[in-house]
mmCIF file with all atom_site columns, C-alpha atoms in Angstrom:
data_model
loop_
_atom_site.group_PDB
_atom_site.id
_atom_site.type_symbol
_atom_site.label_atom_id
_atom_site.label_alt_id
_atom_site.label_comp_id
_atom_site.label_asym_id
_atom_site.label_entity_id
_atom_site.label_seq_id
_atom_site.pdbx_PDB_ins_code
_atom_site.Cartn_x
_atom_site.Cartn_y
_atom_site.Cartn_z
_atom_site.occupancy
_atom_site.B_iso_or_equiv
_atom_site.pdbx_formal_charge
_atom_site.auth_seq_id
_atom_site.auth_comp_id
_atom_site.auth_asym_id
_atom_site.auth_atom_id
_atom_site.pdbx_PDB_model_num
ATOM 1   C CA . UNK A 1 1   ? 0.000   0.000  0.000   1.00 51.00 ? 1   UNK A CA 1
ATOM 2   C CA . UNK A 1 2   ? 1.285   3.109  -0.891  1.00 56.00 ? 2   UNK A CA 1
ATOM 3   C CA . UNK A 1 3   ? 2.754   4.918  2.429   1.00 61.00 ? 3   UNK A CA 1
ATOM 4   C CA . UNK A 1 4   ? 2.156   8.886  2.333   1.00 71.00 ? 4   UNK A CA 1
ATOM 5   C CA . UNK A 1 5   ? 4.694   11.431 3.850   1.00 80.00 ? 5   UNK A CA 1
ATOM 6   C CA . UNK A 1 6   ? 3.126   14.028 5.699   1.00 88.00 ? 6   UNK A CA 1
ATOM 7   C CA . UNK A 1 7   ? 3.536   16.598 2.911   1.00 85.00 ? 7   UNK A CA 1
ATOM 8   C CA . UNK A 1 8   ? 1.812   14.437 0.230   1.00 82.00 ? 8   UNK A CA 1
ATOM 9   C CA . UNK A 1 9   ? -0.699  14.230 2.621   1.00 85.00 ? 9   UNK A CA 1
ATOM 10  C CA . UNK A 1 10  ? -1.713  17.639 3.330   1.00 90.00 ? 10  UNK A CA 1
ATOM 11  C CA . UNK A 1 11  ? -1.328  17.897 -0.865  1.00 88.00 ? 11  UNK A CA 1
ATOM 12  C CA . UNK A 1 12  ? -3.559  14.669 -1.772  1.00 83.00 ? 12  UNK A CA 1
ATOM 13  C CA . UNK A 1 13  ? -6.461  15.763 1.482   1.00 87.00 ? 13  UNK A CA 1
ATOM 14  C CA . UNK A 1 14  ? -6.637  19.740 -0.273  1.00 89.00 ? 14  UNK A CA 1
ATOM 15  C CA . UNK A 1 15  ? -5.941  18.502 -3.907  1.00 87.00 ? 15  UNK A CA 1
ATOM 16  C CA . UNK A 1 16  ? -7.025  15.062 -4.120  1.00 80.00 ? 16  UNK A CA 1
ATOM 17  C CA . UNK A 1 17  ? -9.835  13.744 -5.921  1.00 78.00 ? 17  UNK A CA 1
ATOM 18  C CA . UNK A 1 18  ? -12.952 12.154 -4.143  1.00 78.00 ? 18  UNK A CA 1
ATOM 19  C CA . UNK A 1 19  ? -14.689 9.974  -7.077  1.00 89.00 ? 19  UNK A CA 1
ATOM 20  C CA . UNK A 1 20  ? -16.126 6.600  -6.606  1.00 90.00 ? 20  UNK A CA 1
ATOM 21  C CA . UNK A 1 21  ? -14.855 5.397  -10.071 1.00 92.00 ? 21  UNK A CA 1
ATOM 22  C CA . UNK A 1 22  ? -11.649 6.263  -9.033  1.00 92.00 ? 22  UNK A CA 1
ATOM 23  C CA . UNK A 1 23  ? -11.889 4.476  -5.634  1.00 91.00 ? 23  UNK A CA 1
ATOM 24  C CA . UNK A 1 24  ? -12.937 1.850  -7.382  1.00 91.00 ? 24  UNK A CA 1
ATOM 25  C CA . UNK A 1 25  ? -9.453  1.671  -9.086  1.00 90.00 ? 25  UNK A CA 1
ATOM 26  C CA . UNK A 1 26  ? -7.706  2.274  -6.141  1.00 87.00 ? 26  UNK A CA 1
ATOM 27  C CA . UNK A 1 27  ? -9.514  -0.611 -4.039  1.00 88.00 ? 27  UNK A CA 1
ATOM 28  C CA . UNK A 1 28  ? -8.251  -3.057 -6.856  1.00 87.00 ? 28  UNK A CA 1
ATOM 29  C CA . UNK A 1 29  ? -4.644  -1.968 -6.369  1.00 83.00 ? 29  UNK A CA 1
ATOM 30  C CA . UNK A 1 30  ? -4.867  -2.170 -2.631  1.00 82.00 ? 30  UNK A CA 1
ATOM 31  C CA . UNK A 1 31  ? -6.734  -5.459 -2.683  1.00 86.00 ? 31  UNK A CA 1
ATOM 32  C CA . UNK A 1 32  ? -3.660  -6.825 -4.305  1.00 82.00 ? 32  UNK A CA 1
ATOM 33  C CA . UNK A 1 33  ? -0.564  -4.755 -2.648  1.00 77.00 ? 33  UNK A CA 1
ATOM 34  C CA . UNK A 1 34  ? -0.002  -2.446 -5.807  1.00 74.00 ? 34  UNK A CA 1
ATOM 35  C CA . UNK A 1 35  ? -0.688  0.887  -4.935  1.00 67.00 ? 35  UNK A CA 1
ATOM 36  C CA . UNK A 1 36  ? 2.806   1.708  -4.888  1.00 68.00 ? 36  UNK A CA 1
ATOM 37  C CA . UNK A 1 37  ? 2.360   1.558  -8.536  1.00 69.00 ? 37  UNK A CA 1
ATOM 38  C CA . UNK A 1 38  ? -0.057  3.955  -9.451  1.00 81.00 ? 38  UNK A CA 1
ATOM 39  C CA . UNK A 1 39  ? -0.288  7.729  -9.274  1.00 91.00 ? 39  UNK A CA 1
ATOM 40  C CA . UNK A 1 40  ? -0.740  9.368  -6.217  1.00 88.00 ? 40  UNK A CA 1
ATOM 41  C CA . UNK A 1 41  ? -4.648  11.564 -6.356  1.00 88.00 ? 41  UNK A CA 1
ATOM 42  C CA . UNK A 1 42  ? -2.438  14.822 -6.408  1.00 88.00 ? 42  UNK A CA 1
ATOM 43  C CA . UNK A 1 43  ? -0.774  13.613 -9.040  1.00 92.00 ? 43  UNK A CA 1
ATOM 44  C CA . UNK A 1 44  ? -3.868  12.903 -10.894 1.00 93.00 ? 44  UNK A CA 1
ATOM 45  C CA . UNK A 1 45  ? -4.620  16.316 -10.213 1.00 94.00 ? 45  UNK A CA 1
ATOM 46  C CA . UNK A 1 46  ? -2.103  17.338 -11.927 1.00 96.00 ? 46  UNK A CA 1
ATOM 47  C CA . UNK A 1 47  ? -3.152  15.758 -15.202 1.00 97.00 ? 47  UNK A CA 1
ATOM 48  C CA . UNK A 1 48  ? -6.448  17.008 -14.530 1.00 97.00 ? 48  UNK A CA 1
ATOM 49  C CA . UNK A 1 49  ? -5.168  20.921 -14.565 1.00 97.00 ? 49  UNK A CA 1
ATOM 50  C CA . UNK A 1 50  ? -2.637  19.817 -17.589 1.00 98.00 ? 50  UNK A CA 1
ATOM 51  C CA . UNK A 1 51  ? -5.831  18.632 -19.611 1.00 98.00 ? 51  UNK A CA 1
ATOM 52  C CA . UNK A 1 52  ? -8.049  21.689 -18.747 1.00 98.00 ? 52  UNK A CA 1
ATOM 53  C CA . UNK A 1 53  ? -5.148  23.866 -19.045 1.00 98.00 ? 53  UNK A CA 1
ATOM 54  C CA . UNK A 1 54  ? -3.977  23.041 -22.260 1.00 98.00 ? 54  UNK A CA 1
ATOM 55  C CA . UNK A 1 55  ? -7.562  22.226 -23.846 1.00 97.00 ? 55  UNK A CA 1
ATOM 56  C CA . UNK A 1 56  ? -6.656  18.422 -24.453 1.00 98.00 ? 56  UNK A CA 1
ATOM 57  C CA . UNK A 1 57  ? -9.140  16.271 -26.507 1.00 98.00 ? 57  UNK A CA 1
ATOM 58  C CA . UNK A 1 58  ? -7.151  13.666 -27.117 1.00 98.00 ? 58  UNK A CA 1
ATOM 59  C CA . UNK A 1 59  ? -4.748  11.473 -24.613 1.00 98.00 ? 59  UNK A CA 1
ATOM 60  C CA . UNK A 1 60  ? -2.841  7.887  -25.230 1.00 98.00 ? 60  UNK A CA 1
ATOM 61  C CA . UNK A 1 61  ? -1.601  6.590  -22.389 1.00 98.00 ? 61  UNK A CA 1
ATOM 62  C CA . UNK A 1 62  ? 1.407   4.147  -22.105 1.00 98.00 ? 62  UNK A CA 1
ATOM 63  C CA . UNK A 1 63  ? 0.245   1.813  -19.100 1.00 97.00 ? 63  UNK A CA 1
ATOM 64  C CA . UNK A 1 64  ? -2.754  1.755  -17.713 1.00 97.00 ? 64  UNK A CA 1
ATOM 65  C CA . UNK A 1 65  ? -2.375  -0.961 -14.623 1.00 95.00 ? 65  UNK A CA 1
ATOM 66  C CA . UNK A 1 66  ? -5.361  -0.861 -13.228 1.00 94.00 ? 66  UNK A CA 1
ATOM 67  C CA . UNK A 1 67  ? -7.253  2.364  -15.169 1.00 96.00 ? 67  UNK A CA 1
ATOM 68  C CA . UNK A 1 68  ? -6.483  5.052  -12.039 1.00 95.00 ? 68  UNK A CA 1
ATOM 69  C CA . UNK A 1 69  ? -4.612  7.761  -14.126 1.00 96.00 ? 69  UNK A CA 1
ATOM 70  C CA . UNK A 1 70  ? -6.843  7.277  -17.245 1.00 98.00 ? 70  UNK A CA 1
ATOM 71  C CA . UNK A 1 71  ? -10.010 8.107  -15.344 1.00 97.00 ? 71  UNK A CA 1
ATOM 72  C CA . UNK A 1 72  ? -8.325  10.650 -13.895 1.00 96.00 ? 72  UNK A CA 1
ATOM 73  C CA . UNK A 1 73  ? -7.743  12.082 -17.557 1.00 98.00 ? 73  UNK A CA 1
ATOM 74  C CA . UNK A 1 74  ? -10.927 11.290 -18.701 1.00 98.00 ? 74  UNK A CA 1
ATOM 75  C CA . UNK A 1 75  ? -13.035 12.854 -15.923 1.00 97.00 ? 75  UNK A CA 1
ATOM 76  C CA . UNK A 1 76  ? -11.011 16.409 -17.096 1.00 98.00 ? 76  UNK A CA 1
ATOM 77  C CA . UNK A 1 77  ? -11.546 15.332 -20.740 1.00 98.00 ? 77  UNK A CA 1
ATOM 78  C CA . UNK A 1 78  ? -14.011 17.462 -22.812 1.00 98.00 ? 78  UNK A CA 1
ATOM 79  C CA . UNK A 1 79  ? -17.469 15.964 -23.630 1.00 97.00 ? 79  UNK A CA 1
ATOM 80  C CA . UNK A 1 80  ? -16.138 14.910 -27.411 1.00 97.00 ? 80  UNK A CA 1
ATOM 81  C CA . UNK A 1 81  ? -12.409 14.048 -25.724 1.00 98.00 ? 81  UNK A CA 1
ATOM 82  C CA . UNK A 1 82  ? -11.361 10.580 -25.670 1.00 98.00 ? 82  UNK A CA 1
ATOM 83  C CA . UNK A 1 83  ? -7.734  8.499  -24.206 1.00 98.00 ? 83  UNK A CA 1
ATOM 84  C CA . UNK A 1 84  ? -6.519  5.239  -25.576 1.00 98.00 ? 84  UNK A CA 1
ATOM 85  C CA . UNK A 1 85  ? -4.726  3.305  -22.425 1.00 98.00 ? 85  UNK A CA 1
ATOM 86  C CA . UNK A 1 86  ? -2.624  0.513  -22.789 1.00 98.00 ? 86  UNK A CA 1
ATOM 87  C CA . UNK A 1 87  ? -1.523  -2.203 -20.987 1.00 98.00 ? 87  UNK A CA 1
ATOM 88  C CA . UNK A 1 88  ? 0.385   -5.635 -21.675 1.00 97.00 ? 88  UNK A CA 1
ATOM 89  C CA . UNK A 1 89  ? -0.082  -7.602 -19.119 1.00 96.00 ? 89  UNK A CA 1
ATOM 90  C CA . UNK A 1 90  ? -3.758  -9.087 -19.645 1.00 97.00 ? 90  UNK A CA 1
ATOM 91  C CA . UNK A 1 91  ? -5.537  -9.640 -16.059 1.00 96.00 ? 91  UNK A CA 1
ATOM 92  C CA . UNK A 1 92  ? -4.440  -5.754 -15.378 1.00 95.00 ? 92  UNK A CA 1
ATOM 93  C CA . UNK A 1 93  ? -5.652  -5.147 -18.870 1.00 97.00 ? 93  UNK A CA 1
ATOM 94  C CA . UNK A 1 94  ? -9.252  -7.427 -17.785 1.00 97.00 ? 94  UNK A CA 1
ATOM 95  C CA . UNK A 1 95  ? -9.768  -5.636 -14.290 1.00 95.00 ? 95  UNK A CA 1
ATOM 96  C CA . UNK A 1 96  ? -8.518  -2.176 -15.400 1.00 96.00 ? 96  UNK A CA 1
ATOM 97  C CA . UNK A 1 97  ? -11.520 -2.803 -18.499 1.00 97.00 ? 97  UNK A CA 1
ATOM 98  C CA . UNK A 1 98  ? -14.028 -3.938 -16.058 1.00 96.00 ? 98  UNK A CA 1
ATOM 99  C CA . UNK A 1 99  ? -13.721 -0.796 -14.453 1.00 96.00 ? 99  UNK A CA 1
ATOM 100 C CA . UNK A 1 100 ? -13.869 1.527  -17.285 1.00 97.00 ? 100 UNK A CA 1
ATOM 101 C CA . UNK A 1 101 ? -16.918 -0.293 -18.179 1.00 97.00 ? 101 UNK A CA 1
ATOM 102 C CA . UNK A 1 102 ? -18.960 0.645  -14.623 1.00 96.00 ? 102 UNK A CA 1
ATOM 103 C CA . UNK A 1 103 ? -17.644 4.271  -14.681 1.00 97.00 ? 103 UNK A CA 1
ATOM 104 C CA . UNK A 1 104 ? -19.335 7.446  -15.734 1.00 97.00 ? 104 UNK A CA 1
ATOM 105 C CA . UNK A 1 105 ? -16.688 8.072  -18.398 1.00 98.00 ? 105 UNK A CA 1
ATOM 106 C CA . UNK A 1 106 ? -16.889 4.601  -19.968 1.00 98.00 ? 106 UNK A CA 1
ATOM 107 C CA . UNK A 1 107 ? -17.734 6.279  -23.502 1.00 98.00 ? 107 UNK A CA 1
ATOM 108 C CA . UNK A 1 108 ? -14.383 8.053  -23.230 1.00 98.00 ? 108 UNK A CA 1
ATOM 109 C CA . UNK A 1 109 ? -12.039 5.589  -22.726 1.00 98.00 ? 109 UNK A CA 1
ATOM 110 C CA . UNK A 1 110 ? -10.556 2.430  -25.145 1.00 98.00 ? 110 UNK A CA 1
ATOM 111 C CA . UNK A 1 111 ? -8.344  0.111  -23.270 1.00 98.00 ? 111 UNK A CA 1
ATOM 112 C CA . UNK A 1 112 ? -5.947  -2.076 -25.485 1.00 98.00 ? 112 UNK A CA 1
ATOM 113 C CA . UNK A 1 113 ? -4.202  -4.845 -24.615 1.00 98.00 ? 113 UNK A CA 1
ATOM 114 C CA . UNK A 1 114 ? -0.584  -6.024 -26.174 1.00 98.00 ? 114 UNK A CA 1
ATOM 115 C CA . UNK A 1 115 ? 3.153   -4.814 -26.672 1.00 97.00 ? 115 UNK A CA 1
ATOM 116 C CA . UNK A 1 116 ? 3.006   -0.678 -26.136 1.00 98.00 ? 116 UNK A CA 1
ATOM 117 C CA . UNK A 1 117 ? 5.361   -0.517 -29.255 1.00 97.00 ? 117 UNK A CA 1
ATOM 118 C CA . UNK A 1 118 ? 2.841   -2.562 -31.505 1.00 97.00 ? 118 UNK A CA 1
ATOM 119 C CA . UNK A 1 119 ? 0.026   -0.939 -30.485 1.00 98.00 ? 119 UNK A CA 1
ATOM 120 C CA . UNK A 1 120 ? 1.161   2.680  -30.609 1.00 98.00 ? 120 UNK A CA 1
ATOM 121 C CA . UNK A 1 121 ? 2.018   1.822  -34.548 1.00 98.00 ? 121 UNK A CA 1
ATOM 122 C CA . UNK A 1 122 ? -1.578  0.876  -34.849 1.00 98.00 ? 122 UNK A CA 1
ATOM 123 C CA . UNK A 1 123 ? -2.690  4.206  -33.618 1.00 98.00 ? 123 UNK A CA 1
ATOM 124 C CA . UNK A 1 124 ? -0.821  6.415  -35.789 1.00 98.00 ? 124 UNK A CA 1
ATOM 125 C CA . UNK A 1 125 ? -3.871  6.536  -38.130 1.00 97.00 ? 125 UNK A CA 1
ATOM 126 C CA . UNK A 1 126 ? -5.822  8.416  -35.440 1.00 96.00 ? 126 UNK A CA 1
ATOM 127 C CA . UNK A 1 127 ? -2.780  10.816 -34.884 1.00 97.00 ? 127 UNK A CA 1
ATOM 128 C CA . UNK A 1 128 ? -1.775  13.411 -34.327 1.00 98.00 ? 128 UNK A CA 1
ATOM 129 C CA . UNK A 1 129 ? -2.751  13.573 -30.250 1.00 98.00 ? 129 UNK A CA 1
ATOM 130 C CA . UNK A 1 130 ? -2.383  16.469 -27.893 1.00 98.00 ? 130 UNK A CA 1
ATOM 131 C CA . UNK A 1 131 ? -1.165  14.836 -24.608 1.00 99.00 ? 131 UNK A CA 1
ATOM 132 C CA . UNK A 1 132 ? 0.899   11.407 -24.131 1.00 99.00 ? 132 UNK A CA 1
ATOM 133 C CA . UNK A 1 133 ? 0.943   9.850  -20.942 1.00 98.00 ? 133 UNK A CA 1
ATOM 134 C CA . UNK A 1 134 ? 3.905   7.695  -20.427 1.00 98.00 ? 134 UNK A CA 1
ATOM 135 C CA . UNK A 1 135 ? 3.658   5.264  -16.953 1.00 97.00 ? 135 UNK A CA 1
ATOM 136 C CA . UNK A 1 136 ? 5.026   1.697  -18.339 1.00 96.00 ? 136 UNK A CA 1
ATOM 137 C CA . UNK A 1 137 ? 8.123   -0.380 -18.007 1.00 95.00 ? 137 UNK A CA 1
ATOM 138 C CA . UNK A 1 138 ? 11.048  1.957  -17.583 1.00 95.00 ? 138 UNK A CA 1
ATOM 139 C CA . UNK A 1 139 ? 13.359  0.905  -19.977 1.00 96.00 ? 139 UNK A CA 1
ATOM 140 C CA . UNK A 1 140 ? 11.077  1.542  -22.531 1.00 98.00 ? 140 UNK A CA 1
ATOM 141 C CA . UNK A 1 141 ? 10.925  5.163  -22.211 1.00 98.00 ? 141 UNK A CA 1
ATOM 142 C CA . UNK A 1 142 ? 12.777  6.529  -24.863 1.00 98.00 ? 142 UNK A CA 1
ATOM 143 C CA . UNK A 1 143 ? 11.293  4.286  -27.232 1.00 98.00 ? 143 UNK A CA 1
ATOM 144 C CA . UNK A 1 144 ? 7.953   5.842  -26.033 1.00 98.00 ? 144 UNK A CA 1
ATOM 145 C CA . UNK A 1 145 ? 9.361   9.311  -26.792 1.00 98.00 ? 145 UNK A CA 1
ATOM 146 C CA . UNK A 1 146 ? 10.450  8.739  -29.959 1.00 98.00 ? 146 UNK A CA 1
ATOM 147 C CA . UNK A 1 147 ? 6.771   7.487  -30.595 1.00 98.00 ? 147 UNK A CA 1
ATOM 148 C CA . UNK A 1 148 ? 5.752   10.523 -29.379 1.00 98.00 ? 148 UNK A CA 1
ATOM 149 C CA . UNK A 1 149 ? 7.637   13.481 -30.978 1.00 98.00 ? 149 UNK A CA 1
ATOM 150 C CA . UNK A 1 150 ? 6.526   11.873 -33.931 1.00 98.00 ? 150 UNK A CA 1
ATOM 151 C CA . UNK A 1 151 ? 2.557   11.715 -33.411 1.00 98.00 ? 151 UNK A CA 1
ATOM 152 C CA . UNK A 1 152 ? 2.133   14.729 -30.578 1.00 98.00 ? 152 UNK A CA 1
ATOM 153 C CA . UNK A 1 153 ? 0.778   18.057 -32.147 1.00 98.00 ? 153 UNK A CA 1
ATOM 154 C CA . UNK A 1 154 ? 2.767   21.503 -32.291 1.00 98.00 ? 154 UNK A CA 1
ATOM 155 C CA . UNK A 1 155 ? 1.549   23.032 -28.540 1.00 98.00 ? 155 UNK A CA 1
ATOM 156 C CA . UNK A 1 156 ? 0.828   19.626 -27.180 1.00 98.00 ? 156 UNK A CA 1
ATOM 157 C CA . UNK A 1 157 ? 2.227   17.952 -24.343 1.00 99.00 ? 157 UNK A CA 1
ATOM 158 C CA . UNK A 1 158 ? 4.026   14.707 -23.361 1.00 99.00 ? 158 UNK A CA 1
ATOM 159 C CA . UNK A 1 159 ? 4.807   13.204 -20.079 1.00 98.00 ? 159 UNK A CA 1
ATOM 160 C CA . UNK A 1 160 ? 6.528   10.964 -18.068 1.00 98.00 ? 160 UNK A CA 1
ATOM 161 C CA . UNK A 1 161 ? 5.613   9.451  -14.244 1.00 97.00 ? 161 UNK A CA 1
ATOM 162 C CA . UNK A 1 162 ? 8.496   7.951  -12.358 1.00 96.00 ? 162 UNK A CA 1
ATOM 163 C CA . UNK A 1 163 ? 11.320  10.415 -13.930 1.00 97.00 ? 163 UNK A CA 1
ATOM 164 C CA . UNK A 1 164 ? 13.474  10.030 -10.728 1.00 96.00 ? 164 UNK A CA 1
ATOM 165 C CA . UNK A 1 165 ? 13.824  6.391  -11.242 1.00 95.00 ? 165 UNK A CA 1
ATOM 166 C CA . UNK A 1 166 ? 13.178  5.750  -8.037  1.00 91.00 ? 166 UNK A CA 1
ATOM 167 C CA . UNK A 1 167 ? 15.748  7.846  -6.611  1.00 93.00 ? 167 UNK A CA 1
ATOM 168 C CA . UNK A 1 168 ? 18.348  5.813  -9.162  1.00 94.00 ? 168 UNK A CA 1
ATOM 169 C CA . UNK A 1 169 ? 19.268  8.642  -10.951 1.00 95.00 ? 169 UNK A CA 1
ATOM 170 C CA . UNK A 1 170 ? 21.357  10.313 -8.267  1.00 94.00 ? 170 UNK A CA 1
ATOM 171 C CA . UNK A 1 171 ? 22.675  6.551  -6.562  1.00 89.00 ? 171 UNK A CA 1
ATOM 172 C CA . UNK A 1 172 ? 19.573  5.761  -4.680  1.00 85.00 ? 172 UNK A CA 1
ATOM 173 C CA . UNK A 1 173 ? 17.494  2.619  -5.626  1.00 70.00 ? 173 UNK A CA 1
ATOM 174 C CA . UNK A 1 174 ? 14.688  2.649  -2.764  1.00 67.00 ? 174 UNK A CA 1
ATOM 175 C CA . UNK A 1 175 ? 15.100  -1.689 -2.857  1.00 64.00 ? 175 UNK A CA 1
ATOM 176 C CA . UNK A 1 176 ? 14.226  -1.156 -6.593  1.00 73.00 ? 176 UNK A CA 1
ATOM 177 C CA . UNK A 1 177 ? 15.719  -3.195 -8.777  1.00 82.00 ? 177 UNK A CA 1
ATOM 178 C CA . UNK A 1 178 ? 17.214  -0.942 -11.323 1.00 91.00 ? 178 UNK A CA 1
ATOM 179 C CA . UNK A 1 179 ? 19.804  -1.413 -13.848 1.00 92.00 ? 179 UNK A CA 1
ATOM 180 C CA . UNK A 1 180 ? 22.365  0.709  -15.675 1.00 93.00 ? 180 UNK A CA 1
ATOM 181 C CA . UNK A 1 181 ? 20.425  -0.026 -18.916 1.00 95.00 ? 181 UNK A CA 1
ATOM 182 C CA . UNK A 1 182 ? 16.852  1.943  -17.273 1.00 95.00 ? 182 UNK A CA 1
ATOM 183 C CA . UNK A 1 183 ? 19.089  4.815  -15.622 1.00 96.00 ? 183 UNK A CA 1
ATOM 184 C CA . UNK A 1 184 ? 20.998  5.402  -18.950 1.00 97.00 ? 184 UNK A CA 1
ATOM 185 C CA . UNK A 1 185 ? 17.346  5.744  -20.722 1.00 98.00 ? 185 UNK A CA 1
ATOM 186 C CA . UNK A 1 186 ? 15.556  7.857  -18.619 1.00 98.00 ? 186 UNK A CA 1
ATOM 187 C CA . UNK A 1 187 ? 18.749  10.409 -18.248 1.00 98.00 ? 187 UNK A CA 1
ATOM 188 C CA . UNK A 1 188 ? 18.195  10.059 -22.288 1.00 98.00 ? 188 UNK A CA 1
ATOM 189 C CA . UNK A 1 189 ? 14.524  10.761 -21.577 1.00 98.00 ? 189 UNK A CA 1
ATOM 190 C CA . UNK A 1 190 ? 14.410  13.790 -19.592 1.00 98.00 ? 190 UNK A CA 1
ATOM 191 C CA . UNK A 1 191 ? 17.594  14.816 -20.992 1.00 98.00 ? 191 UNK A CA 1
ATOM 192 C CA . UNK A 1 192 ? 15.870  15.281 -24.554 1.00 98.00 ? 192 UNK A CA 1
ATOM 193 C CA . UNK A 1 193 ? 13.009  16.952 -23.119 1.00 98.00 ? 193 UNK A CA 1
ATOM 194 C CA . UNK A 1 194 ? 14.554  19.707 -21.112 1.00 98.00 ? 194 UNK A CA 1
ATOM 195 C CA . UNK A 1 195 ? 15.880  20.748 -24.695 1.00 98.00 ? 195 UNK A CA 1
ATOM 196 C CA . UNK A 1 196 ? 14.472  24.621 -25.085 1.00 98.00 ? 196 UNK A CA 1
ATOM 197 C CA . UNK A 1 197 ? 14.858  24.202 -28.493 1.00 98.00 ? 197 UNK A CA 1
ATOM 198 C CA . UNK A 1 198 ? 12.230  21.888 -28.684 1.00 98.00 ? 198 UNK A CA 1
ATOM 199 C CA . UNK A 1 199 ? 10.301  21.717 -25.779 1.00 98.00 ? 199 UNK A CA 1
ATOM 200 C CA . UNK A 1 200 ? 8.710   24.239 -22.626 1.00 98.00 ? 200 UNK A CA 1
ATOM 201 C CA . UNK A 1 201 ? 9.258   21.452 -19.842 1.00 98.00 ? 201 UNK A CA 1
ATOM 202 C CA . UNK A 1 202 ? 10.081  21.172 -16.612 1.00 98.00 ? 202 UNK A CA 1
ATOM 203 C CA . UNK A 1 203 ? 10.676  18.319 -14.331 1.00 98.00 ? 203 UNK A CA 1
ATOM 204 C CA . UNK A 1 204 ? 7.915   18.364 -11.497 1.00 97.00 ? 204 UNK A CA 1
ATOM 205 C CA . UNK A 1 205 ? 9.435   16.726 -7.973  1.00 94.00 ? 205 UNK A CA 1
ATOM 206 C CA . UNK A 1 206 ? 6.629   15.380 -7.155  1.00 91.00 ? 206 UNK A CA 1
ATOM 207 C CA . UNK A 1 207 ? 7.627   12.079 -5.097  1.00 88.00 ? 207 UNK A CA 1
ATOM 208 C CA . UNK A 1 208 ? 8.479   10.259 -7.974  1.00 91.00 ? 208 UNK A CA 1
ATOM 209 C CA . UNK A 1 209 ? 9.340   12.665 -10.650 1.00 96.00 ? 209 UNK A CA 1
ATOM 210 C CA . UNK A 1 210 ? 6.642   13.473 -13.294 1.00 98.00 ? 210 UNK A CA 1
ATOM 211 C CA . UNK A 1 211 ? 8.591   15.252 -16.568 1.00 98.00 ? 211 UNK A CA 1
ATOM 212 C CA . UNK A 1 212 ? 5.935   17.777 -18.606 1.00 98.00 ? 212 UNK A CA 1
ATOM 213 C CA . UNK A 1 213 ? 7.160   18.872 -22.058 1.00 98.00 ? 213 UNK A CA 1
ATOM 214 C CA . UNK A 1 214 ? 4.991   20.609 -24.236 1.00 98.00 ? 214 UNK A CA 1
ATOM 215 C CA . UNK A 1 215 ? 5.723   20.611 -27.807 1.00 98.00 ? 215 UNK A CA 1
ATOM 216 C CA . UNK A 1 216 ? 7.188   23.347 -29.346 1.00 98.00 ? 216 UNK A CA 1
ATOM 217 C CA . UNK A 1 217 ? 7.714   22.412 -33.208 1.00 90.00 ? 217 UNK A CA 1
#
């Protein structure tokens, strides 16, 4: 179960979000000891005021476990917005789908199920899209990016949860098992964002690290 410091706390109880779809998510995870996992509710906040912020219609996400972070998107999502979440490991891809299906957004929100680099191919058709969402295996992040510089609109954002690598980044590894192979791609990752050239980012330290980089070409 996911253990909160006092300051997240005082964040999550003035900025988090009461829903019952998303408790709903958020039972599942604790159910099975994965909370840890998922974003924090201030941290689906933030997505939230990215979303309404930026006037974002349309979302892919890169990992959905258990559908917390997409309903967080697609609660801020206009009425004609929509995300496509995807996951590869099937039950997560059955529960997080079950849940979709009794929420209020349901109409919002297509959950896929395979390998994130085969199924981002297959959604190139319905590019380009103003926010990605990237939450998945670590090492696959730059692969991810290079998905989505090439099918994220001029002005539109992508970003990145877990950009601290668990404190591996600076030496830390928080009984994570990280090797040099996931440090050396997300340095890569956020290293190519915080470009000016290309990108208005910054690197939120939120627990975790969450990277925002909107588009600039």
């Amino acid at each position: 179960m996911r253990v909160s410091t006092p300051q997240e706390k005082y964040v999550n109880d003035l900025f988090g979000i009461q829903d019952r779809d998303l408790e709903m998510a958020r039972e599942e995870m604790n159910r099975r000891d994965l909370d840890f996992m998922s974003i924090s509710a201030a941290e689906g906040r933030i997505l939230q005021f990215l979303i309404r912020g930026f006037k974002i219609r349309r979302v892919v996400e890169v990992g959905t476990l258990f559908g917390y972070s997409a309903l967080c998107m697609a609660k801020a999502l206009p009425s004609d917005g929509h995300i496509w979440t995807l996951e590869k490991n099937p039950e997560n891809h059955a529960i997080a789908n079950s849940i979709f299906q009794k929420s209020s957004v349901k109409e919002k929100i297509t959950s896929l199920c395979g390998d994130a680099v085969d199924l981002l191919a297959s959604l190139e058709k319905d590019g380009p899209f103003d926010l990605v969402f990237i939450d998945a295996n670590k090492g696959g992040y730059v692969e991810y990016l290079n998905w989505a510089e090439a099918n994220t609109r001029s002005g539109g954002l992508i970003v990145g949860d877990n950009t601290f690598l668990f404190g591996a980044l600076w030496g830390e590894t928080r009984d994570r098992d990280i090797g040099p192979n996931q440090i050396k791609v997300m340095n890569e990752f956020n290293t190519r964002l915080s470009d000016p050239a290309k990108y208005n980012s910054i690197l939120i330290p939120t627990t975790e690290g969450m990277t925002v980089a909107q588009k600039l070409l």
